[in-house]
PDB file of C-alpha atoms in Angstrom:
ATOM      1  CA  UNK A   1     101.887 -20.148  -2.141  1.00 49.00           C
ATOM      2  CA  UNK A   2     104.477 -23.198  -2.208  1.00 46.00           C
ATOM      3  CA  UNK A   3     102.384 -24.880   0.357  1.00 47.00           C
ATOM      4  CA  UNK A   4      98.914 -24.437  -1.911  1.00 44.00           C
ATOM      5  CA  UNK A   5     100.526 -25.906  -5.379  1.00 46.00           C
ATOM      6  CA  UNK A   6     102.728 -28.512  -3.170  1.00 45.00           C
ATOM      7  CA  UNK A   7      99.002 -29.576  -1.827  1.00 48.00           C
ATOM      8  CA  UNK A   8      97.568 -29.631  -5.223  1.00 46.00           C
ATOM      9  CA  UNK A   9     100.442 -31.988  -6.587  1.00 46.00           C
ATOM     10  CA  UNK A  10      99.777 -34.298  -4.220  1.00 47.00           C
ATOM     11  CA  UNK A  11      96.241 -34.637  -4.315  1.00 48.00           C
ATOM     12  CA  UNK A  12      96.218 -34.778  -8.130  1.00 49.00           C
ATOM     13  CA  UNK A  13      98.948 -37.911  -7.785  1.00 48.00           C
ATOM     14  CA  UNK A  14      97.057 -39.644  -5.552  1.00 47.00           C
ATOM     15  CA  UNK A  15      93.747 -39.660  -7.558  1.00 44.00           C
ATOM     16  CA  UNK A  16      93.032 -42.228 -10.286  1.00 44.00           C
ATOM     17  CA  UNK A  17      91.698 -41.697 -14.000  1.00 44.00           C
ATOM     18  CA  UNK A  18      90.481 -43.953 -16.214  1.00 42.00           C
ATOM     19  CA  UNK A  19      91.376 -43.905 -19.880  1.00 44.00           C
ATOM     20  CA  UNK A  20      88.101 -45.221 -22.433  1.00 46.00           C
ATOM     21  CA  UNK A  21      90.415 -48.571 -23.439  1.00 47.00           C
ATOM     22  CA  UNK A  22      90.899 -49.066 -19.633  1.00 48.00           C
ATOM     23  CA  UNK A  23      88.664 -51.691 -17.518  1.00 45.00           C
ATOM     24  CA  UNK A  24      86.825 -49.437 -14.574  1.00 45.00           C
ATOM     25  CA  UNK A  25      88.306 -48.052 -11.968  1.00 44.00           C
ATOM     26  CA  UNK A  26      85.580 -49.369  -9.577  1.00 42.00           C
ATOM     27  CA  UNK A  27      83.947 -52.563 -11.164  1.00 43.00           C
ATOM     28  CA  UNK A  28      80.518 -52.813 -10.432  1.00 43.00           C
ATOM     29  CA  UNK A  29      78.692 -55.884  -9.000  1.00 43.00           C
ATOM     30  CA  UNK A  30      78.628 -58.957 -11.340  1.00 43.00           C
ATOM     31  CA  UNK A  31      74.740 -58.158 -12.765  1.00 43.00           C
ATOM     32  CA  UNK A  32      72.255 -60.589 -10.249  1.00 51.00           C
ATOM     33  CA  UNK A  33      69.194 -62.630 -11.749  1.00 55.00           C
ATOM     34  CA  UNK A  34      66.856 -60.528 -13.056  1.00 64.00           C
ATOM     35  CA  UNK A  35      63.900 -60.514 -10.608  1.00 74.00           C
ATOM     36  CA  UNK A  36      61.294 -63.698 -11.823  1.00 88.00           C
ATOM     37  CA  UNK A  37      64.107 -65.551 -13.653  1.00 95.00           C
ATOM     38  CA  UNK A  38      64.903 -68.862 -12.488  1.00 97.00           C
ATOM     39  CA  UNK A  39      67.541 -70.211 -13.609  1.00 97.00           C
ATOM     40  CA  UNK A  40      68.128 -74.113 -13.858  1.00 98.00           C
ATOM     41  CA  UNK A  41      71.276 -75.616 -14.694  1.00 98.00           C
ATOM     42  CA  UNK A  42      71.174 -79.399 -16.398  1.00 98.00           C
ATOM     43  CA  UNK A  43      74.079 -81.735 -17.372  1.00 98.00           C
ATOM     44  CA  UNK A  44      75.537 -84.653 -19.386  1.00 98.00           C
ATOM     45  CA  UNK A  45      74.156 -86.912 -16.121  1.00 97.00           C
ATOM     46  CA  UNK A  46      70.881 -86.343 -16.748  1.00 97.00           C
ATOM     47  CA  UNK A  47      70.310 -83.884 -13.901  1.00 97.00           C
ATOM     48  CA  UNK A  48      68.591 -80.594 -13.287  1.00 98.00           C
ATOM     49  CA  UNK A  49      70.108 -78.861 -10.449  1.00 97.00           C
ATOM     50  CA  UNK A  50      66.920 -77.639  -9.138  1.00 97.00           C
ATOM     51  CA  UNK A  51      64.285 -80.441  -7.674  1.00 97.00           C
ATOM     52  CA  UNK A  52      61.796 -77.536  -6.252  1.00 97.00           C
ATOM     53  CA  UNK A  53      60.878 -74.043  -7.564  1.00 97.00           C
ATOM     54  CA  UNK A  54      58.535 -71.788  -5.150  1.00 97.00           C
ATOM     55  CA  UNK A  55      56.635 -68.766  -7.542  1.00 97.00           C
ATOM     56  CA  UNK A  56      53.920 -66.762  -6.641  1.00 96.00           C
ATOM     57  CA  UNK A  57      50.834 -66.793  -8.705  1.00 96.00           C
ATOM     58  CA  UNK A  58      49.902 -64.928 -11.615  1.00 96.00           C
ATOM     59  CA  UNK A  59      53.625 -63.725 -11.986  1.00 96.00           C
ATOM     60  CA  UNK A  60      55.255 -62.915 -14.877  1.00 97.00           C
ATOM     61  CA  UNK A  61      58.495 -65.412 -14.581  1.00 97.00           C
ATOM     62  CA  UNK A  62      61.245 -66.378 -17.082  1.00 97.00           C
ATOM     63  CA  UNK A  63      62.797 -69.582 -16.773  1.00 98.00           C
ATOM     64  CA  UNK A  64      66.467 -69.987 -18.045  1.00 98.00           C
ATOM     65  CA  UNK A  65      67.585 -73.754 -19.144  1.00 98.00           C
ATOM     66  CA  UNK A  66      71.273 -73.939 -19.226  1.00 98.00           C
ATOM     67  CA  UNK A  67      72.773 -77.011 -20.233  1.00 98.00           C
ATOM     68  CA  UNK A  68      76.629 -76.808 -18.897  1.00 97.00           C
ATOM     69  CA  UNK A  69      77.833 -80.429 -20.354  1.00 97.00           C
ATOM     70  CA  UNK A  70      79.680 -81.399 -23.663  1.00 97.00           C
ATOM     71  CA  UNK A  71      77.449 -83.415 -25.043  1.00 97.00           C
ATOM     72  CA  UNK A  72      75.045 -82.359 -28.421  1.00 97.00           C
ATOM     73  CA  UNK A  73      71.643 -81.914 -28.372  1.00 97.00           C
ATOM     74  CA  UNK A  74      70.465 -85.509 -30.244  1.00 96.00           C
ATOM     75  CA  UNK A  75      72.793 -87.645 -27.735  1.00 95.00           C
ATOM     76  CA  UNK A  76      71.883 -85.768 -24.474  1.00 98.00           C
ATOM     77  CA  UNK A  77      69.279 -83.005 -25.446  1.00 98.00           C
ATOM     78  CA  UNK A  78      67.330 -81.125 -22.226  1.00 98.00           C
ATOM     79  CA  UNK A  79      64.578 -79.175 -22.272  1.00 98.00           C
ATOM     80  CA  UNK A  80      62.265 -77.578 -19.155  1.00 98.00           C
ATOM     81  CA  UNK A  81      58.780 -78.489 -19.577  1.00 98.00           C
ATOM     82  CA  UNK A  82      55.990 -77.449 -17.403  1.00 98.00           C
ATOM     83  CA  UNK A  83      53.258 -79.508 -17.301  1.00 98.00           C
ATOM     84  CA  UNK A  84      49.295 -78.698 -15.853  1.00 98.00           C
ATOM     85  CA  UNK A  85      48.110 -80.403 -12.754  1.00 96.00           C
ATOM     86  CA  UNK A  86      47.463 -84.344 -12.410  1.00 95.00           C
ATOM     87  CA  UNK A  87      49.361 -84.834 -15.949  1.00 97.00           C
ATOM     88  CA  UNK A  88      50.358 -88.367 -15.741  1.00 97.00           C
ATOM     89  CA  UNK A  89      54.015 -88.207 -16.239  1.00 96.00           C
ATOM     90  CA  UNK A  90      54.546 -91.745 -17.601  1.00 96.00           C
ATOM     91  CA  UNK A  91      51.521 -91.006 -20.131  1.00 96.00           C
ATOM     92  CA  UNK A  92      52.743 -87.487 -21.174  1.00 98.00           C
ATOM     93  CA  UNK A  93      56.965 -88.566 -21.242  1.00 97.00           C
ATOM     94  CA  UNK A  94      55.338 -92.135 -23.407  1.00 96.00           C
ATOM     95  CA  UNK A  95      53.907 -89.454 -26.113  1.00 96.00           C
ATOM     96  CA  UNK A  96      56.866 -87.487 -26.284  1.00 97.00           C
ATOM     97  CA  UNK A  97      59.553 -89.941 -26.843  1.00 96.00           C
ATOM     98  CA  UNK A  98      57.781 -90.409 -30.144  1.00 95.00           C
ATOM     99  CA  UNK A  99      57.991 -86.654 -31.315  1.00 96.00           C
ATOM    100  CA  UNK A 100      61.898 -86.390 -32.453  1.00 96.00           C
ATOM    101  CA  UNK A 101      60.577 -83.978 -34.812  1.00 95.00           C
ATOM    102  CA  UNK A 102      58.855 -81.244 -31.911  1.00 96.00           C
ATOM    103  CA  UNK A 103      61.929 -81.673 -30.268  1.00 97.00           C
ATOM    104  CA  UNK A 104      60.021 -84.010 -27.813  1.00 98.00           C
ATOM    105  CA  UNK A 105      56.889 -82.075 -27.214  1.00 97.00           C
ATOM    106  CA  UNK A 106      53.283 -83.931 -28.010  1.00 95.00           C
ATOM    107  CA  UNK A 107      51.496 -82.206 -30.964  1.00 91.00           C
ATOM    108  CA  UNK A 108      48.072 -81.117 -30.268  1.00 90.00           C
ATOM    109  CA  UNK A 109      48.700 -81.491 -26.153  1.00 94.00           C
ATOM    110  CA  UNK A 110      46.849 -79.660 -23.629  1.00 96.00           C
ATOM    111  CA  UNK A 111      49.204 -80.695 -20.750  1.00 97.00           C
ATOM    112  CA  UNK A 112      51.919 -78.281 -20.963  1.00 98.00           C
ATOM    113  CA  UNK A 113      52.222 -74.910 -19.395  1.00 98.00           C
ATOM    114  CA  UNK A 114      55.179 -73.603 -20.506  1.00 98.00           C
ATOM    115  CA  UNK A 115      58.396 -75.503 -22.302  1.00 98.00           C
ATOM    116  CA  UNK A 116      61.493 -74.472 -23.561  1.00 98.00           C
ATOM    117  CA  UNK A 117      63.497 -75.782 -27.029  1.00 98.00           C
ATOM    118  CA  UNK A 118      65.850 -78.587 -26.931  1.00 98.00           C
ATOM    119  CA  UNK A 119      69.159 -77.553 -26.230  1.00 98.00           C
ATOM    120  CA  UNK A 120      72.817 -79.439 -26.361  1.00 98.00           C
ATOM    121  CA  UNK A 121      75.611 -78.719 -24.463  1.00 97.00           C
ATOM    122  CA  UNK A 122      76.905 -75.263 -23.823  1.00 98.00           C
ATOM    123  CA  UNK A 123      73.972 -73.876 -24.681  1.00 98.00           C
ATOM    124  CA  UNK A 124      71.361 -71.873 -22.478  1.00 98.00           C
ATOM    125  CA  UNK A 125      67.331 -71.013 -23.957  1.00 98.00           C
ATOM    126  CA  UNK A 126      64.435 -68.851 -21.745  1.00 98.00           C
ATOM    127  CA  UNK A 127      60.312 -69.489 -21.630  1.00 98.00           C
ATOM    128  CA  UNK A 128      58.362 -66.535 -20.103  1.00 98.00           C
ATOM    129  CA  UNK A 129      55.034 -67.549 -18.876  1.00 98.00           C
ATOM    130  CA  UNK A 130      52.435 -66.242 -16.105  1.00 97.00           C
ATOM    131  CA  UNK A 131      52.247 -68.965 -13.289  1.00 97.00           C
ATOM    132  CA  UNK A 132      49.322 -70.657 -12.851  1.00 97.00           C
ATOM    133  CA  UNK A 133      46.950 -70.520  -9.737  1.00 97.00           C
ATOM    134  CA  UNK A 134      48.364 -71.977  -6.349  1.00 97.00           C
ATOM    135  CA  UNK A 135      49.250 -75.608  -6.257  1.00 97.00           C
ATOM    136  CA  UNK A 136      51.985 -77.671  -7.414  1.00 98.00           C
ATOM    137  CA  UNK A 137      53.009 -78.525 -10.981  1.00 98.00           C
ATOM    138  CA  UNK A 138      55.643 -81.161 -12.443  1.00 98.00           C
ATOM    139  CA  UNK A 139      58.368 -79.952 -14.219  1.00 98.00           C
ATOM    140  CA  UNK A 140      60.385 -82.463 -16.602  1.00 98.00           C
ATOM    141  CA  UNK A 141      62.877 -82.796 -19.348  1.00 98.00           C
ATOM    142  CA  UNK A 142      61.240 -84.627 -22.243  1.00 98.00           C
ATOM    143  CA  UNK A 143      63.495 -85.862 -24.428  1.00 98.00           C
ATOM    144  CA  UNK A 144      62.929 -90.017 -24.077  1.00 97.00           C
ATOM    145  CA  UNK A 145      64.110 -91.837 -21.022  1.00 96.00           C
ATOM    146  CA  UNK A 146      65.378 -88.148 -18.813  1.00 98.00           C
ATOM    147  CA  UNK A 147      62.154 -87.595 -16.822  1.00 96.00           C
ATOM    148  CA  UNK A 148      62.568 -90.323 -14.202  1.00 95.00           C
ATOM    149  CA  UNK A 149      65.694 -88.316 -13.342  1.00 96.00           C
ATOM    150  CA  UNK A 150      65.244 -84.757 -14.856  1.00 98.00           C
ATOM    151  CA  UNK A 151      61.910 -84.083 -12.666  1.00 98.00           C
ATOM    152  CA  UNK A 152      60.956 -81.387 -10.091  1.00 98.00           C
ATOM    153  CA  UNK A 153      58.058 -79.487  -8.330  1.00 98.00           C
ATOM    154  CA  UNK A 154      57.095 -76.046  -9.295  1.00 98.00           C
ATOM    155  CA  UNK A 155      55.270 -74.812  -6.495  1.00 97.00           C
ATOM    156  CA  UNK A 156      52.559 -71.823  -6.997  1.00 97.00           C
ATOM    157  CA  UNK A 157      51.688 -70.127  -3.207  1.00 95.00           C
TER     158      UNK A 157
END
């Protein structure tokens, strides 16, 4: 009999409870990227930290724009846009510089894809689009002067 509660003492010592104003016991994993979300990261240098994206057609995908600098969204503003084949950057970057009020997207364009608001730093925004049919796109940030930096492939196979 002492040998049976003696066991029980020492098992119930040596096991762990949680109390509800407790963190867990056993964290779980950190939650991953949701499956289809790309995220790209952008910063007070003008730089996305993604040159090349690889989706498979017809997919549901989000894309999530974080912008991790300091800086406010009228001095250093990012945005993801994702423009249709042979768009002529130069053209397409030319007509947005002169839409402040769109936050940098052409009125009345049939050039863009998908695009996300224009966001300052610290802040983060998501687009969720289907991707196109197989072949590769441009991605840019509009706001004036950014796209000869802030430019990548998004590449449908």
């Amino acid at each position: 009999f002492f040998v049976l509660i003696t066991s029980f003492l020492l098992i119930g010592c040596g096991e762990k409870t949680k109390k509800d104003n407790e963190e867990p016991l056993y964290p779980t994993q950190k939650s991953e990227t949701p499956k289809n979300q790309i995220v790209i990261n952008s910063n007070d240098q003008m730089q996305f930290d993604l040159k090349e994206i690889k989706v498979k057609p017809n997919t549901e995908v989000t894309v999530k724009l974080n912008h991790t600098g300091n800086l406010p969204a009228n001095v250093m503003g990012h945005n993801f846009v994702l423009l249709k084949k042979g768009v002529d950057l130069v053209d397409f970057a030319t007509q947005a510089a002169s839409q402040k009020e769109q936050q940098y997207i052409p009125e009345n364009t049939n050039d863009i894809i998908a695009y996300t608001k224009l966001i300052g730093g610290g802040e983060s925004t998501t687009v969720t689009f289907t991707t196109p049919e197989k072949g590769t796109y441009d991605f840019i940030c509009s706001f004036p002067g950014h796209y000869g930096i802030m430019q990548g492939k998004f590449i449908v196979e």
